[in-house]
Coordinates of C-alpha atoms in Angstrom, one line a residue:
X1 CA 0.0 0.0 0.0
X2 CA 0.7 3.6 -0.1
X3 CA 1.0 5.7 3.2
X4 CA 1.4 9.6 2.9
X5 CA 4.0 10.3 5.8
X6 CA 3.6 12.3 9.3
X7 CA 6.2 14.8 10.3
X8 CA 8.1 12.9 13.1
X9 CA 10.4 14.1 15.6
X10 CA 14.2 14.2 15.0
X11 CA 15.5 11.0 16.3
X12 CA 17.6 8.2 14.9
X13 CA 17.8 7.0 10.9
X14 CA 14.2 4.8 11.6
X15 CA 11.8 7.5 12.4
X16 CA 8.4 6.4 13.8
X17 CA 6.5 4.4 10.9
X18 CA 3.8 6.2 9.1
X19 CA 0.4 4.9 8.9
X20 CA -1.1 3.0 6.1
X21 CA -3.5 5.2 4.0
X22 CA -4.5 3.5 1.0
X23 CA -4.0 5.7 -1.9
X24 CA -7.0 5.6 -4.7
X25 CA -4.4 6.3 -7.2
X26 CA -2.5 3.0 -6.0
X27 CA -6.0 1.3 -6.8
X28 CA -5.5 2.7 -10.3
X29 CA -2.2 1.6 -10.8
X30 CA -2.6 -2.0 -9.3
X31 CA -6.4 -2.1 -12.2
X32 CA -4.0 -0.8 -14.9
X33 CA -1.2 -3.1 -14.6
X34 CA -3.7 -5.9 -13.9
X35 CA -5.4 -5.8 -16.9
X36 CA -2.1 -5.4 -19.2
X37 CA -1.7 -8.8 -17.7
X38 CA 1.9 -7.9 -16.3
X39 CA 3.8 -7.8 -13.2
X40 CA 7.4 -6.7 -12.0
X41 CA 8.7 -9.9 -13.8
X42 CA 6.9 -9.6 -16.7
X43 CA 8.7 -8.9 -20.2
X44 CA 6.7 -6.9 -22.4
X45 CA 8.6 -7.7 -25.7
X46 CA 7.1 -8.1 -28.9
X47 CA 6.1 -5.3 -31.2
X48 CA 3.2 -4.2 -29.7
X49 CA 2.6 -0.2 -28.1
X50 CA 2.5 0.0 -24.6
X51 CA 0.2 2.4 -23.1
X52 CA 1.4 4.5 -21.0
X53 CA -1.5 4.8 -18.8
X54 CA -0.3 4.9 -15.4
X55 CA -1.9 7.0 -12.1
X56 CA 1.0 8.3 -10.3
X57 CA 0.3 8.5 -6.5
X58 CA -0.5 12.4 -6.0
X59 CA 1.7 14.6 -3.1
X60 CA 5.2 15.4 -2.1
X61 CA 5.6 12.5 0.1
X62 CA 4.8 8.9 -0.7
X63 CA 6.4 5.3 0.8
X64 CA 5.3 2.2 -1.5
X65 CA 4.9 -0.2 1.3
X66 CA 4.5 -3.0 -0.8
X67 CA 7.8 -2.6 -2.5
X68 CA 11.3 -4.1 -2.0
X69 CA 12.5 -2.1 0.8
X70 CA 9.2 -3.8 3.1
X71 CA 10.1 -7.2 1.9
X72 CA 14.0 -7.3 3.3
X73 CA 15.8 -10.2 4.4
X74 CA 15.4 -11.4 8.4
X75 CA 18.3 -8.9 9.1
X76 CA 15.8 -6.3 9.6
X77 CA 13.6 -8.5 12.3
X78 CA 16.7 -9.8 13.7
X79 CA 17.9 -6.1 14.5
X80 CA 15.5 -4.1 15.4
X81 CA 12.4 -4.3 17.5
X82 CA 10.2 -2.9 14.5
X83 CA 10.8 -3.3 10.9
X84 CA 12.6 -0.4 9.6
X85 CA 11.1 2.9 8.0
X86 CA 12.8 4.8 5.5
X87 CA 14.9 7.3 6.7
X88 CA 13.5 10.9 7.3
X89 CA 15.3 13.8 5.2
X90 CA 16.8 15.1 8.5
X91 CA 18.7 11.8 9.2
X92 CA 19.4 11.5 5.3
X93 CA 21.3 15.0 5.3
X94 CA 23.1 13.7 8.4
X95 CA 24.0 10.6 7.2
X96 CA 25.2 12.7 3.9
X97 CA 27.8 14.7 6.5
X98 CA 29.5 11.7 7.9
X99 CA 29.9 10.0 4.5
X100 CA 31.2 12.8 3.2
X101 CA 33.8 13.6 6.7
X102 CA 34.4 9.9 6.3
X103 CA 32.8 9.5 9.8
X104 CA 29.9 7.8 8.5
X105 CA 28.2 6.2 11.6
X106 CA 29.1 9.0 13.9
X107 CA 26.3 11.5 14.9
X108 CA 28.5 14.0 16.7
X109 CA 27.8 18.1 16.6
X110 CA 30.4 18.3 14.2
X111 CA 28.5 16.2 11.4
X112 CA 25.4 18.2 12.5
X113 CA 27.5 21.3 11.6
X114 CA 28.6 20.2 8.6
X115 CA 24.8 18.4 7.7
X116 CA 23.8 22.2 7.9
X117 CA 26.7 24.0 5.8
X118 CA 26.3 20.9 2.9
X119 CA 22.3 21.2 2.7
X120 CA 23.5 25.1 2.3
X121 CA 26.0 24.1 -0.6
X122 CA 23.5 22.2 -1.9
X123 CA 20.3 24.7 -2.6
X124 CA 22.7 27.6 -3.5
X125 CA 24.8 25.4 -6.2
X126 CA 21.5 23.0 -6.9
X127 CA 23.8 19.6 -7.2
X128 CA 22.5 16.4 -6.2
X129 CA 23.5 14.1 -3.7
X130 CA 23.3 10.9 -2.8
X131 CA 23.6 8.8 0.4
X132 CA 24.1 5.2 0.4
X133 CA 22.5 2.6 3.3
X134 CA 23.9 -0.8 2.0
X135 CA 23.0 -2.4 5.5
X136 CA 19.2 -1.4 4.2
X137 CA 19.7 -1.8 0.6
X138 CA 18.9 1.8 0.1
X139 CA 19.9 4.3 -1.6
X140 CA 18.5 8.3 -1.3
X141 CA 19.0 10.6 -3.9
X142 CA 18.6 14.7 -3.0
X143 CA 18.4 17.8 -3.6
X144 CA 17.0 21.2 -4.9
X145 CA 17.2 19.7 -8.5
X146 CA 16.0 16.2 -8.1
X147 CA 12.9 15.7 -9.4
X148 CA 10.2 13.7 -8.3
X149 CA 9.1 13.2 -12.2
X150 CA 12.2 11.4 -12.2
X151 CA 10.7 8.8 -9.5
X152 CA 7.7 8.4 -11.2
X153 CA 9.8 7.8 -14.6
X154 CA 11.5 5.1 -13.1
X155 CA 8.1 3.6 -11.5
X156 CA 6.6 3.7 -15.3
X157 CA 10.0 2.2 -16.8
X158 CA 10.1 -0.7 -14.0
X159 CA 6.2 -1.7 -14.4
X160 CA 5.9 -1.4 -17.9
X161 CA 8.8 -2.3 -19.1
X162 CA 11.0 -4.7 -16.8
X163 CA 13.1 -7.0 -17.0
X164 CA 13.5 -5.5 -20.3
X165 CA 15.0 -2.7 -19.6
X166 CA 16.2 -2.9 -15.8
X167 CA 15.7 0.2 -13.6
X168 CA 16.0 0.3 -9.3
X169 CA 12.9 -0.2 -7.9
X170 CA 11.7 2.9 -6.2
X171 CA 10.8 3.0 -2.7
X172 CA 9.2 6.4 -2.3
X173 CA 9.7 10.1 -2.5
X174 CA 9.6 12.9 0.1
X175 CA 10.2 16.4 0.2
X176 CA 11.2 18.5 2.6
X177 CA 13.4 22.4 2.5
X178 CA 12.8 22.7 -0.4
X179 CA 14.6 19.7 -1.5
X180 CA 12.9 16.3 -3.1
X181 CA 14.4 12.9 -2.0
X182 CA 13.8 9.8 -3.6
X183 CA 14.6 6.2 -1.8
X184 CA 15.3 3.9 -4.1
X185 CA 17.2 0.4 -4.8
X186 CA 20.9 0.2 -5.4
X187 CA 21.7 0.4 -9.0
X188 CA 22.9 -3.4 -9.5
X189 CA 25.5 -3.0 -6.3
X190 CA 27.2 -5.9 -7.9
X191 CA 27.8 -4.1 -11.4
X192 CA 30.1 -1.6 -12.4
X193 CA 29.8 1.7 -14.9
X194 CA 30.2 0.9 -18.1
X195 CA 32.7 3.7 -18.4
X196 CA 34.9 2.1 -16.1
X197 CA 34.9 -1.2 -18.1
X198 CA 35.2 -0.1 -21.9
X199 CA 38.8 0.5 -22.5
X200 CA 39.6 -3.1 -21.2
X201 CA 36.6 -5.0 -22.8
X202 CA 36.8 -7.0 -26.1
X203 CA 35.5 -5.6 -29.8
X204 CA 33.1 -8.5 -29.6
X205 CA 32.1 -7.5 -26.2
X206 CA 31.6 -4.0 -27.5
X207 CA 29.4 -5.1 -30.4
X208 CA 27.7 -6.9 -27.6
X209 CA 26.9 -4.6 -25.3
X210 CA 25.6 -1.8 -27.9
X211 CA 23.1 -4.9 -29.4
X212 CA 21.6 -4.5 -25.5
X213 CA 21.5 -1.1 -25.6
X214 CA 19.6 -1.0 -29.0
X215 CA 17.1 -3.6 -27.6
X216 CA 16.3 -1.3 -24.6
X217 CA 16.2 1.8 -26.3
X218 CA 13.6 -0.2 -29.1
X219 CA 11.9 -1.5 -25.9
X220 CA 11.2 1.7 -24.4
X221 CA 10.4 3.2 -27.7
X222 CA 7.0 1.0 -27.3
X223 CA 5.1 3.2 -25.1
X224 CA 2.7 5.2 -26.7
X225 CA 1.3 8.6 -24.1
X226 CA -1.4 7.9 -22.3
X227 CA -5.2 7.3 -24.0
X228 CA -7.0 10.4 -23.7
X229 CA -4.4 12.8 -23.7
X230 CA -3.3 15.5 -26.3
X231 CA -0.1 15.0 -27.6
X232 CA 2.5 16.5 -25.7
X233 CA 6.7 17.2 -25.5
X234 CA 7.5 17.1 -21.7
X235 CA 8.1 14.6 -18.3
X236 CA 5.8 11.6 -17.6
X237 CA 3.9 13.4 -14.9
X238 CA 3.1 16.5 -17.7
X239 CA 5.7 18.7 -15.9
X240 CA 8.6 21.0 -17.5
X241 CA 11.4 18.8 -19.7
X242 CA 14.5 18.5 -17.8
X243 CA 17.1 18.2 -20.0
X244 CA 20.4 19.8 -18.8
X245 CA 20.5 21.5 -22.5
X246 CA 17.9 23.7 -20.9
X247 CA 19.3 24.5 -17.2
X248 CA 22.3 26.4 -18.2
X249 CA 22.6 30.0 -16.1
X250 CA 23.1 31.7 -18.9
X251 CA 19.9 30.5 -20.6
X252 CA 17.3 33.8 -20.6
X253 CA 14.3 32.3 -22.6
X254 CA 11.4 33.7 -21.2
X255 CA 9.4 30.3 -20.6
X256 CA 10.1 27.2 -18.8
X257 CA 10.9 24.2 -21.2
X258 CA 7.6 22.9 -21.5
X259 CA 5.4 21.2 -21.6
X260 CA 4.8 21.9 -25.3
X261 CA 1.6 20.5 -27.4
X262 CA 4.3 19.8 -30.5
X263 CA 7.4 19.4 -31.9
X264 CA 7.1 22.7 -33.8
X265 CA 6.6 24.7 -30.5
X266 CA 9.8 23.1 -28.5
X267 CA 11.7 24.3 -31.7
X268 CA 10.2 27.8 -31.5
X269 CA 11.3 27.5 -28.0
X270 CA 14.6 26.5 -28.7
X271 CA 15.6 29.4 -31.3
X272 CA 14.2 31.8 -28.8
X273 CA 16.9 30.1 -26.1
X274 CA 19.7 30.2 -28.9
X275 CA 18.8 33.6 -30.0
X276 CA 19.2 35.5 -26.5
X277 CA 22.4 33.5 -25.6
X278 CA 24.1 34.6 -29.3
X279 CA 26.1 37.5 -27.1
X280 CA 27.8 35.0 -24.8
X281 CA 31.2 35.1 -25.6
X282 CA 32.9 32.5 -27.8
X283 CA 29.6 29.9 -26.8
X284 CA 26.8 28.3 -28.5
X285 CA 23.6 27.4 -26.5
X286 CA 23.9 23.7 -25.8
X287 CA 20.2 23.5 -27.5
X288 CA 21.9 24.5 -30.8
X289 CA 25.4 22.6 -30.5
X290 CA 22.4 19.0 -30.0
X291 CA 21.0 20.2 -32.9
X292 CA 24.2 20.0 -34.9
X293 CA 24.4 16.2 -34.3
X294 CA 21.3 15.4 -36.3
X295 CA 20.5 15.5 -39.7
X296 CA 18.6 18.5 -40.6
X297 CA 15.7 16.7 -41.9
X298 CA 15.6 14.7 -38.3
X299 CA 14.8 18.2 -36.6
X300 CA 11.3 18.7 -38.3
X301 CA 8.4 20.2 -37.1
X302 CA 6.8 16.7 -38.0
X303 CA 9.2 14.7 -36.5
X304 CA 7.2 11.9 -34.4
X305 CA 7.1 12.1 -30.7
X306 CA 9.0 9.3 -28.8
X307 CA 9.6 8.1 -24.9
X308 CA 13.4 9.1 -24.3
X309 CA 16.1 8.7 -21.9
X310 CA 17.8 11.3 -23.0
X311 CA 20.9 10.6 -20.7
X312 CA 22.3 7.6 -22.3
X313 CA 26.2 7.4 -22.2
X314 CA 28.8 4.9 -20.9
X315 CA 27.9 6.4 -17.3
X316 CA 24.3 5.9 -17.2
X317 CA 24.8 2.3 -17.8
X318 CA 25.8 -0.1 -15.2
X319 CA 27.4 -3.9 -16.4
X320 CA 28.8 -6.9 -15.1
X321 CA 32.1 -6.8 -13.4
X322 CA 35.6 -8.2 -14.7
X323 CA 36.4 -11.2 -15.2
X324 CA 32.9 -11.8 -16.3
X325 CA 32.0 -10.5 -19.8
X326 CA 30.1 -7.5 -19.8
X327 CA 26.2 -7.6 -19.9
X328 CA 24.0 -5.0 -18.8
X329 CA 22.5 -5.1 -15.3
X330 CA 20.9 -1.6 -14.8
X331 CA 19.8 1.8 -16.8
X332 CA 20.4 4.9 -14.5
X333 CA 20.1 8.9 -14.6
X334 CA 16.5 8.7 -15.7
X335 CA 16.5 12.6 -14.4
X336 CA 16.1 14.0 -17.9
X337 CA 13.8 11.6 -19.5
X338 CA 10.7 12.6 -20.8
X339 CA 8.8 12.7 -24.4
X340 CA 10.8 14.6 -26.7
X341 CA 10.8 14.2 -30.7
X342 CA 12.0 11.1 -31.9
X343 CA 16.0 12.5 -33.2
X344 CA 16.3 13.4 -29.4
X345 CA 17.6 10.1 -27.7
X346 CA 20.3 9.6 -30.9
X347 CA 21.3 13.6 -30.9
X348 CA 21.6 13.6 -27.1
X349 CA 24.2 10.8 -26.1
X350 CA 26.2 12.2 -29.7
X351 CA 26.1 15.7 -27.3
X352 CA 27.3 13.5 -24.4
X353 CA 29.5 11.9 -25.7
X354 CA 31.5 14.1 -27.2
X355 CA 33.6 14.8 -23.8
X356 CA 37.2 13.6 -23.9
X357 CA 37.4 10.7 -22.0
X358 CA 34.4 9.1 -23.9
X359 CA 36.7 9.4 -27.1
X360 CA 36.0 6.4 -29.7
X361 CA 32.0 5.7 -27.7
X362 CA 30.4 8.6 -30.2
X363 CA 32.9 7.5 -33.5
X364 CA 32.5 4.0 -33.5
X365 CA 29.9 2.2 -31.7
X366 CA 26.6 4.7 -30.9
X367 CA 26.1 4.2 -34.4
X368 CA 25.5 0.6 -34.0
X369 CA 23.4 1.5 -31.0
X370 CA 21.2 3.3 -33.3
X371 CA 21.3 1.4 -36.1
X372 CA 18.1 0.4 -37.4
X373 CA 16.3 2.6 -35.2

């Protein structure tokens, strides 16, 4: 079930559990996926659409008590009187200021101190964090510029589409100081970042892993917006795109990025966001340097709308450690996906890619990824 939380005292990482409300979105969700006929281990392959029709649970603060995190191993009986909750933003920020003193464990006021003067850093500079709770299986991702649409992505991408294309199972969201937090499952804990692995692995492996990636990307190609609904460019929960293209400082277009009815108005949107950064010195707008990696007759008003990671690079994808061969376990950074037009995903990780140290990913092999696609 879902259970909207209480505010709860400071206190220890397990704050006092929340009680069970059941949410009538939930409901929704649990009919939806029912009559689709699938389930967290269901495959939905084949060439069929997928509907996107999912009810997101509504509010800033949500705990999925059926998920994962409820259903841990006897550790969780064997230690504690209760079954654990998952940790309040207070204790997250203070667990954050030991990892990051390397006193992690260690509630002393000096952590407290330096809980306060990070959450500071944090809202002025708008980075992420995130905390890791490998006794719990947990992991909290936070900030001023996390996202809760990216939770919900990753809820839609798990239930509709796994074990296709994996994703960490979410756990909840909450939000508090003006900063959202979303609990979720370890990306593959076992696996390691496919940038860390490519210099070492074989051609054949290569070829291998970018015949994966093209499945997924295929895969999540399949879901269609939701029945009922105009067509639209923007997040799954019909918020703002988030694409870091559109979060530079310097950017002065006088709208938010969306949502936009069509592909013709993003593009509007766009020239207005290269036009008034033309003065920055010896820069192009990162919206105009994507649209140099696509084919001029990709970046059409008509081009068809598509779902999109919009992220995808050697870091966003987690694979099997050495000596093993390399196979993917585990999509991440789902921050920035969204419906955008269909040249988007392909003209995006060309734009990523073409850092330095990803030298050879954008020349050789993201061409194979989207071959045929």
């Amino acid at each position: 079930m879902l259970a909207q939380p209480h505010p709860a005292a400071h206190g220890d990482i397990f704050m006092q559990h929340e009680h069970d409300q059941y949410d009538d979105s939930q409901l929704q969700l649990e009919i939806h996926f029912a009559s689709l006929g699938l389930s967290d281990e269901a495959q939905p392959l084949g060439g069929e659409m997928i509907v996107a029709n999912v009810a997101f649970p509504s509010g800033e603060n949500v705990v999925f008590h059926h998920s994962g995190f409820f259903k841990g191993p006897q550790r969780f009986r064997d230690q504690y009187e209760e079954e654990p909750d998952l940790p309040m933003p207070d204790a997250v920020m203070r667990a954050n200021a030991a990892q990051s003193s390397g006193c992690a464990g260690q509630w002393s006021p000096r952590n407290l101190l330096l809980s306060e003067l990070l959450a500071r850093h944090n809202m002025e500079s708008g980075v992420a964090a995130t905390v890791k709770f490998p006794w719990l299986g947990l992991q909290v991702r936070f900030g001023p510029a996390v996202s809760i649409a990216e939770a919900k992505t990753m809820v839609l991408v798990r239930k509709l589409l796994s074990p296709a294309v994996p994703v960490p199972e979410v756990y909840g969201w909450r939000r508090a100081g003006g900063q959202n937090f979303i609990y979720m499952e370890p990306p593959a804990p076992e696996g390691v970042t496919l940038a860390s692995r490519w210099s070492t692995i074989s051609e054949e492996d290569r070829r291998a892993i970018c015949g994966e990636l093209r499945n997924m990307i295929t895969t999540w190609r399949r879901l269609k917006q939701p029945d009922g609904v105009n067509a639209f460019i923007g997040s799954v929960d019909f918020s703002p795109l988030r694409d870091e293209i559109f979060a530079s400082e310097k950017q002065t277009a006088p709208t938010s990025p969306g949502p936009f009815p069509n592909v013709a108005t993003l593009h509007s949107w766009i020239a207005t966001a290269i036009g008034s950064s033309a003065s920055l010195e010896g820069r192009n707008h990162p919206a105009e340097e994507l649209i140099c990696h696509v084919q001029q007759r990709d970046a059409v008003d008509s081009a068809p709308i598509m779902f999109t990671h919009a992220n995808l690079h050697p870091g966003s994808v987690m694979v099997s450690p050495a000596p093993s061969r390399p196979r993917v376990l585990s999509i991440l950074d789902w921050d920035q996906a969204g419906w955008y037009p269909v040249y988007w995903e392909h003209a995006k990780a060309l734009w990523a890619a073409s850092s330095p140290e990803r030298e050879g990913w954008d020349a050789r092999y993201l061409s194979r990824v989207f071959e045929g696609i």
